[in-house]
Amino acid sequence: MRVAGVGAYVPRFRLSADAVADALGQFHARGVEAVAVPDADEDALTMAAEAGERALGAAGLAPESVDALHLASTTLPYEEEAGTGRLRSLLGLDEDTESAQFTGSTDAGGAALAAGLERDAPTLVVASDAVRGVDDEAFGHAAGAGAAAVVLDRDGPGRVTARGSQTTTNPGTRFRERGSAQTTGLGVTSYDRQALRETLAGAVDGLDTAGVDAAALQAPDGDLPYRVAGALGLDTETVAAGSVVERVGDAGAASALLGLADALRDGAQRVLLATYGSGAASHAFRVAAEREIPVRATVTGDRALSFAAARRRRGDFDSGTPDGGGASVSVPSYRRTLAARHRLVAGRCRSCGALRFPPEGACGDCGATDGYEDAPLRTRGTVETSTTISQGGAPPEFAPQQARSGEYASAIVAFESRGERGGAVSVPVQVVLAGEDAPGIGDEVVSVPRVLYDQEGVRRYGAKALPADSRRR
Amino acid sequence: MRDAYVVGAGQTDFGSFPDESYRSLFATAVDRTLASADGLGRGDVDEAVVGTLGVGGRQLGLSGPAVTEFAGLSVPTTRVENACAASGYAVRNAVQAVKSGMADVVLAGGYEVMTDASGDATKYWLGVSGETEWERLTGTTFAGTYAQMARAYLDEYDDATVEDLSRAAVKNHANASENPHAQLRFECSLDDATDAATVADPLTLYHCCPTTDGAAAVLVVSEDVAEDHDDLDAARVAGVGAASDRVGLFERDTYTAIPASERAAESAYEMADRGPEDVDFAEVHDCFAIAELLAYEDLGFCERGEAPHLLREGVTNRDGDLPVNVSGGLKAKGHPIGATGAGQLVELWKQLTGHAGDRQLDGPEVGLAHNVGGSGGAAVVTILEGDTEREGKR
């Protein structure tokens, strides 16, 4: 299998090392200048959907052509439940997609890619993580977020010319106990470095690292990759060329793959990709671009957060969903409408051809009840009307989001059909704001996958929108 | 079909009443209604129709009998739920029952208790009459939906301003100050209304109705009953029209009109053989200030885009050519959801029969009530006429 395209997504918000040091009086994540912070309505699955969509777009592969989905993450919203089920729907992959979930180790991204290379039909490999740690440890200071995805097929421009793996026994360097959201470790510096060095070196052993333009190494911080570079036969420039940790922080299972995306986008032809997870396990790949590997990566941030604003987005300062009741959309009835909610699939009336959203019930134009043909909508739409829901104005189920992210807009947006028959239909959609004014009538917005809310322990995802000029490339 | 008359009407004060229950409030409205209908008592009532949304989640099942039995009315009772138009529709059902001949005396009313819930629970309930599966999942409550309508209106009509929204609030507060039953009996200035805290842009706090406890009822009787009881102060139900529409604003063709209001008004005018030019005064559904502007246009009081002019020129002031919301409207009289439609008809009956006290208009003959459910998923328009032949008996 070959590499057909690569995608990456990192949230727009950044918490700088200086801001943490100002707030906490300490910052122990070496070599990290800023970490990415997910918005309150982003999680490992929404980021995975963003990265996956970019990779498929880069590869020019239609979602329905994907044969297998490999999802890697240590921070999926549920310890038990196939995140691939939601991700498949968010991306529009067919239900006959074979899926596998790789978790429990930051090496999961490499494991997912290695398994994908064994397949013989188009496979989407996605690694996504939103790492957390406590505020008085380097793990917490380094904790970042992001997602990267690779599309594998038979004739892509990239080739994995060699690969290796290693499993050593090095307990205690980094772990998260059952039920905890915080990654921690014993903090035995020399032992930690040795574990990383011997495991990575074992995986890389036999790969020809000479001549690689960039080395995208697992980066728990911005120091460790350089500490082990020599053992891998790499110089520091090569490691730097495959590193995003200084700008993104520790992106867990997505860490090295984000480095790969960034390096390829910068024109690297030969990249060493090496993932690592404590315990310890490692996967290494030598990736060669025989032709240019298409990349769509959104890695840079554009909004700096204060420490308080970052922690607010994480939910540290609110008490969650208040009592009082939320909009009662049962999970079964929610599931029935997922295509519309996750991917803005409208309907075209079988009787008169008018577009309708949601595609159910009698046609709004002709009144017929003949049902609808699927009519996927474009992701870019035009605001027909909107209002800003100010602090305190959200219904209870959206109160946590508002407490964490602040004002948002509730809008009605006209989205055009992707099909040849054209036409547009009005869709109610929330516009996520990050300090921007709410979009005005006639302004453009772009749909994005986000968390709507949790109810009865079950997370609901749906399409929201960003102001079009806030959409990062 | 035979004529129907409103021959009695009563309401509680609208406001916040921690010492009252939804049952005691409704019972007070029944007592006052029957007391106003000289010669008719509980034993004369054939049937009752009760509107309530059930805010707070109290007695959601059998919420009609729960209040009529308490009030001493052991008659067949139907509960009507059409959100904020619940009791406007209850009155319509009563009129249908009387006109069809199935009943001679029907009590129609409504109630709501809204001020005993937490702020979060209130926000939940304020959203349940919007479209809950799609519209609400954008994170909006009702204020947000009407704000979207206001935003679209201000965009469509260049000379319309936020101050025009404020003018509706200023007028209705001034009117409420004369109404002993009103919840917000204080006047506000144009600046107060415009500069108040934003609830949902462009709507400020003063552009939004309060949450309210209250109950109201009217007694609808056949023309035979009205004729048999000379002492009754009667107002003829000249016309009643109703219409439904898509519950979600996004599902409609326009955001700057409420098509259900237009269609309900057309039906009511046709039945009454009247037009908007015949209306002497109106109680319209001003849950948010923009709703009063849309009502002027939907009801035919002016052309599209002209509502701001009616307000600026004082046409709809109490001393104007077409007084609107002399009671204070939902904005200042209050909006106890299930009681609001019946409460509008209480005001119509009082004005037409000379019982409106300090706020009595000068000899109005035709009054119109306009009651909307949600953001326009239901609307009902009722036209009452004073009975000039009975004028001497007032």
Coordinates of C-alpha atoms in Angstrom, one line a residue, chain B residues 51-387:
Chain B
G51 CA -55.1 26.1 27.6
T52 CA -51.8 25.6 29.2
L53 CA -48.3 24.7 28.1
G54 CA -47.4 23.1 31.4
V55 CA -44.3 25.1 32.1
G56 CA -42.3 23.6 34.9
G57 CA -43.6 20.1 34.1
R58 CA -46.4 20.1 36.7
Q59 CA -49.6 18.2 35.8
L60 CA -48.8 17.6 32.2
G61 CA -51.5 14.9 31.8
L62 CA -55.1 15.8 32.6
S63 CA -54.1 19.3 33.1
G64 CA -57.6 20.5 32.2
P65 CA -59.7 18.5 34.8
A66 CA -57.0 19.2 37.4
V67 CA -58.0 22.8 37.4
T68 CA -61.7 22.8 36.5
E69 CA -62.6 20.2 39.2
F70 CA -60.6 22.3 41.7
A71 CA -62.6 25.4 40.6
G72 CA -65.9 23.6 41.2
L73 CA -66.7 23.0 37.5
S74 CA -67.4 19.3 37.1
V75 CA -68.0 19.4 33.3
P76 CA -66.3 17.8 30.3
T77 CA -63.0 19.5 30.1
T78 CA -60.5 19.5 27.3
R79 CA -56.9 20.8 27.5
V80 CA -55.6 22.6 24.5
E81 CA -51.8 22.9 23.9
N82 CA -50.6 25.3 21.2
A83 CA -47.8 26.9 23.1
C84 CA -48.4 30.6 23.7
A85 CA -51.6 30.4 21.6
A86 CA -53.1 27.7 23.9
S87 CA -56.0 29.6 25.3
G88 CA -56.6 31.7 22.1
Y89 CA -57.3 28.3 20.6
A90 CA -59.3 27.3 23.7
V91 CA -61.6 30.2 23.1
R92 CA -61.9 29.2 19.5
N93 CA -62.9 25.7 20.5
A94 CA -65.5 27.1 22.8
V95 CA -66.9 29.2 20.0
Q96 CA -67.0 26.1 17.8
A97 CA -68.8 24.1 20.4
V98 CA -71.4 26.9 20.9
K99 CA -71.9 27.6 17.2
S100 CA -72.3 23.9 16.4
G101 CA -75.0 23.6 19.0
M102 CA -73.3 21.0 21.0
A103 CA -73.0 23.3 24.0
D104 CA -74.7 26.5 25.1
V105 CA -72.3 27.8 27.8
V106 CA -68.6 27.1 27.6
L107 CA -65.9 28.4 29.8
A108 CA -62.7 28.9 28.0
G109 CA -59.5 29.9 29.7
G110 CA -55.9 29.1 30.5
Y111 CA -53.2 29.3 33.1
E112 CA -49.5 29.1 33.6
V113 CA -47.1 29.3 36.5
M114 CA -43.6 30.3 35.3
T115 CA -41.9 32.1 38.2
D116 CA -41.3 29.2 40.6
A117 CA -38.6 27.4 38.5
S118 CA -34.9 27.9 38.6
G119 CA -33.3 30.0 36.0
D120 CA -32.0 26.9 34.2
A121 CA -35.3 25.2 34.2
T122 CA -37.0 28.3 32.9
K123 CA -34.6 28.5 30.0
Y124 CA -35.4 24.9 29.2
W125 CA -39.1 25.6 29.2
L126 CA -38.7 28.8 27.2
G127 CA -37.3 26.7 24.4
V128 CA -39.8 23.9 24.2
S129 CA -42.1 25.6 21.8
G130 CA -39.4 26.3 19.3
E131 CA -38.5 23.5 16.9
T132 CA -36.7 21.3 19.4
E133 CA -34.9 18.8 17.2
W134 CA -33.1 21.2 14.8
E135 CA -33.6 24.8 15.7
R136 CA -33.0 24.4 19.4
L137 CA -29.9 22.3 18.7
T138 CA -28.2 25.5 17.4
G139 CA -28.2 26.5 21.1
T140 CA -31.1 28.9 20.9
T141 CA -34.1 29.6 23.0
F142 CA -37.1 31.6 22.0
A143 CA -35.5 35.0 22.4
G144 CA -32.9 33.9 19.9
T145 CA -35.5 32.9 17.3
Y146 CA -37.3 36.2 17.5
A147 CA -34.0 38.0 17.5
Q148 CA -33.3 36.2 14.1
M149 CA -36.6 37.6 12.9
A150 CA -35.7 41.1 14.2
R151 CA -32.3 40.9 12.5
A152 CA -33.9 39.9 9.2
Y153 CA -36.5 42.7 9.5
L154 CA -33.9 45.4 10.3
D155 CA -31.9 44.1 7.3
E156 CA -34.9 44.1 4.9
Y157 CA -36.2 47.5 5.7
D158 CA -33.5 50.1 5.7
D159 CA -35.3 52.7 7.7
A160 CA -36.4 50.3 10.5
T161 CA -34.2 50.7 13.6
V162 CA -33.7 49.2 17.0
E163 CA -35.4 52.3 18.4
D164 CA -38.6 51.2 16.6
L165 CA -38.5 48.0 18.6
S166 CA -38.1 50.1 21.7
R167 CA -41.1 52.2 20.8
A168 CA -43.3 49.2 21.1
A169 CA -41.9 48.5 24.5
V170 CA -42.2 52.1 25.7
K171 CA -45.9 52.2 24.6
N172 CA -46.8 49.0 26.2
H173 CA -45.1 49.8 29.5
A174 CA -47.0 53.1 29.5
N175 CA -50.3 51.2 28.9
A176 CA -49.5 48.7 31.6
S177 CA -49.1 51.4 34.1
E178 CA -52.8 52.0 33.9
N179 CA -53.8 48.4 34.2
P180 CA -54.1 47.1 37.8
H181 CA -53.8 43.5 36.5
A182 CA -50.5 44.1 34.7
Q183 CA -47.1 42.7 35.9
L184 CA -44.8 45.5 34.9
R185 CA -46.6 48.7 35.9
F186 CA -43.8 51.1 35.3
E187 CA -43.0 53.3 32.4
C188 CA -39.7 53.2 30.5
S189 CA -38.0 55.6 28.2
L190 CA -36.8 55.0 24.7
D191 CA -33.2 55.1 26.0
D192 CA -34.1 52.6 28.8
A193 CA -35.4 50.2 26.3
T194 CA -32.7 50.6 23.7
D195 CA -29.7 50.7 26.1
A196 CA -30.8 47.8 28.3
A197 CA -28.7 44.6 28.4
T198 CA -28.7 42.5 25.3
V199 CA -30.7 39.3 25.6
A200 CA -30.2 38.1 22.0
D201 CA -28.9 40.7 19.6
P202 CA -30.6 43.0 18.6
L203 CA -33.2 42.3 21.3
T204 CA -32.6 43.9 24.7
L205 CA -34.2 43.0 28.0
Y206 CA -36.9 45.6 27.4
H207 CA -37.7 44.0 24.0
C208 CA -38.7 40.8 25.8
C209 CA -41.7 39.8 27.8
P210 CA -41.3 38.7 31.3
T211 CA -42.1 35.2 32.8
T212 CA -45.4 35.4 34.5
D213 CA -47.9 33.5 36.6
G214 CA -51.6 34.0 35.9
A215 CA -54.9 32.7 34.7
A216 CA -57.7 34.1 32.6
A217 CA -61.1 32.9 31.3
V218 CA -64.1 34.0 29.3
L219 CA -67.6 32.7 29.1
V220 CA -68.8 31.9 25.6
V221 CA -72.6 31.4 25.2
S222 CA -75.1 30.8 22.4
E223 CA -77.3 33.7 21.2
D224 CA -80.2 32.0 22.9
V225 CA -78.6 32.1 26.2
A226 CA -77.5 35.7 25.6
E227 CA -81.1 36.7 24.7
D228 CA -82.5 34.9 27.8
H229 CA -80.3 36.8 30.1
D230 CA -80.9 40.5 29.4
D231 CA -78.5 41.6 32.1
L232 CA -75.4 40.1 30.5
D233 CA -72.8 42.4 29.1
A234 CA -72.3 40.7 25.7
A235 CA -69.8 41.0 23.0
R236 CA -70.5 39.1 19.8
V237 CA -67.9 36.8 18.4
A238 CA -67.9 38.2 14.9
G239 CA -65.0 36.2 13.6
V240 CA -62.4 33.7 14.6
G241 CA -59.6 32.4 12.4
A242 CA -56.7 30.1 13.0
A243 CA -53.8 28.7 11.1
S244 CA -50.8 26.5 11.6
D245 CA -47.4 26.5 10.0
R246 CA -44.0 24.8 10.2
V247 CA -42.7 25.1 13.8
G248 CA -39.2 26.0 12.9
L249 CA -38.4 29.4 11.6
F250 CA -35.9 28.0 9.2
E251 CA -38.6 25.9 7.5
R252 CA -40.6 28.9 6.4
D253 CA -40.3 31.1 3.3
T254 CA -40.1 34.3 5.2
Y255 CA -38.5 35.5 8.4
T256 CA -40.1 38.9 8.3
A257 CA -43.7 37.9 8.6
I258 CA -45.7 35.2 10.4
P259 CA -47.7 33.6 7.7
A260 CA -49.9 31.8 10.2
S261 CA -51.0 35.2 11.6
E262 CA -51.8 36.4 8.1
R263 CA -53.9 33.4 7.3
A264 CA -55.7 33.4 10.7
A265 CA -56.5 37.1 10.2
E266 CA -57.8 36.5 6.7
S267 CA -60.2 33.9 8.0
A268 CA -61.3 36.0 10.9
Y269 CA -61.9 39.1 8.7
E270 CA -63.8 37.0 6.2
M271 CA -66.0 35.4 8.9
A272 CA -66.7 38.8 10.5
D273 CA -67.2 40.4 7.1
R274 CA -64.8 43.0 8.3
G275 CA -61.4 44.3 7.3
P276 CA -58.5 45.8 9.2
E277 CA -59.9 49.2 8.6
D278 CA -62.9 48.3 10.8
V279 CA -60.8 47.4 13.9
D280 CA -61.1 50.0 16.6
F281 CA -58.4 48.5 18.9
A282 CA -56.4 45.3 19.1
E283 CA -54.5 43.1 21.6
V284 CA -51.6 41.6 19.6
H285 CA -49.0 39.0 20.5
D286 CA -46.0 41.0 21.4
C287 CA -43.9 38.4 23.2
F288 CA -40.9 40.2 21.8
A289 CA -41.0 43.8 20.4
I290 CA -40.4 42.6 16.8
A291 CA -43.5 40.5 17.1
E292 CA -45.7 43.6 17.6
L293 CA -44.2 45.1 14.4
L294 CA -44.8 41.9 12.5
A295 CA -48.4 41.7 13.8
Y296 CA -49.3 45.2 12.5
E297 CA -48.2 44.0 9.0
D298 CA -49.6 40.5 9.2
L299 CA -53.0 41.8 10.5
G300 CA -53.2 44.3 7.7
F301 CA -52.9 47.4 9.9
C302 CA -50.3 48.7 7.5
E303 CA -48.2 47.7 4.5
R304 CA -45.0 45.6 4.8
G305 CA -42.2 47.6 6.3
E306 CA -44.6 50.3 7.5
A307 CA -45.0 49.1 11.1
P308 CA -42.2 51.5 12.5
H309 CA -44.2 54.4 11.1
L310 CA -47.3 53.4 13.1
L311 CA -45.2 53.5 16.2
R312 CA -43.3 56.7 15.4
E313 CA -46.6 58.5 14.6
G314 CA -48.4 57.2 17.7
V315 CA -51.1 55.6 15.7
T316 CA -51.2 52.6 18.0
N317 CA -50.9 54.6 21.2
R318 CA -53.8 54.5 23.6
D319 CA -54.9 57.9 22.3
G320 CA -54.1 57.0 18.7
D321 CA -56.4 56.0 15.9
L322 CA -55.8 52.3 16.4
P323 CA -54.8 51.6 20.0
V324 CA -52.8 48.4 20.3
N325 CA -52.1 46.5 23.5
V326 CA -53.9 49.0 25.8
S327 CA -53.6 46.3 28.5
G328 CA -49.8 46.5 28.3
G329 CA -49.6 43.5 26.0
L330 CA -47.5 40.5 26.7
K331 CA -44.5 42.9 27.2
A332 CA -45.8 44.6 30.3
K333 CA -49.2 43.1 31.2
G334 CA -47.3 39.8 31.3
H335 CA -47.2 36.5 29.4
P336 CA -48.4 33.6 31.4
I337 CA -48.2 31.4 28.4
G338 CA -51.4 29.3 28.6
A339 CA -53.4 32.3 30.0
T340 CA -52.3 34.9 27.4
G341 CA -54.8 34.3 24.7
A342 CA -57.7 34.2 27.1
G343 CA -56.3 37.3 28.8
Q344 CA -56.4 39.2 25.5
L345 CA -60.1 38.4 25.2
V346 CA -60.7 39.5 28.7
E347 CA -59.3 42.9 27.7
L348 CA -61.4 42.9 24.5
W349 CA -64.6 42.1 26.4
K350 CA -63.8 44.7 29.1
Q351 CA -63.2 47.4 26.6
L352 CA -66.3 46.6 24.5
T353 CA -68.6 46.4 27.5
G354 CA -67.2 49.4 29.4
H355 CA -65.5 47.5 32.2
A356 CA -61.9 48.7 31.5
G357 CA -61.7 51.3 34.3
D358 CA -59.0 53.9 33.9
R359 CA -57.8 52.6 30.6
Q360 CA -61.3 52.5 29.1
L361 CA -61.2 53.5 25.4
D362 CA -63.9 55.7 24.1
G363 CA -66.8 53.6 22.8
P364 CA -64.9 51.0 20.8
E365 CA -67.1 48.7 18.7
V366 CA -64.7 46.3 17.1
G367 CA -61.8 44.7 18.9
L368 CA -59.3 42.2 17.6
A369 CA -57.2 39.7 19.5
H370 CA -54.1 38.1 18.0
N371 CA -52.4 35.1 19.7
V372 CA -49.4 33.3 18.3
G373 CA -47.9 30.0 19.3
G374 CA -44.1 29.6 19.3
S375 CA -42.5 31.7 16.6
G376 CA -45.5 31.2 14.4
G377 CA -46.3 27.5 14.3
A378 CA -49.9 28.4 15.3
A379 CA -51.9 31.6 15.3
V380 CA -55.5 32.5 16.2
V381 CA -57.2 35.8 15.5
T382 CA -60.6 36.6 17.2
I383 CA -62.8 39.6 16.4
L384 CA -65.3 40.7 19.0
E385 CA -68.0 43.3 18.4
G386 CA -69.8 45.3 21.1
D387 CA -73.6 44.7 21.1

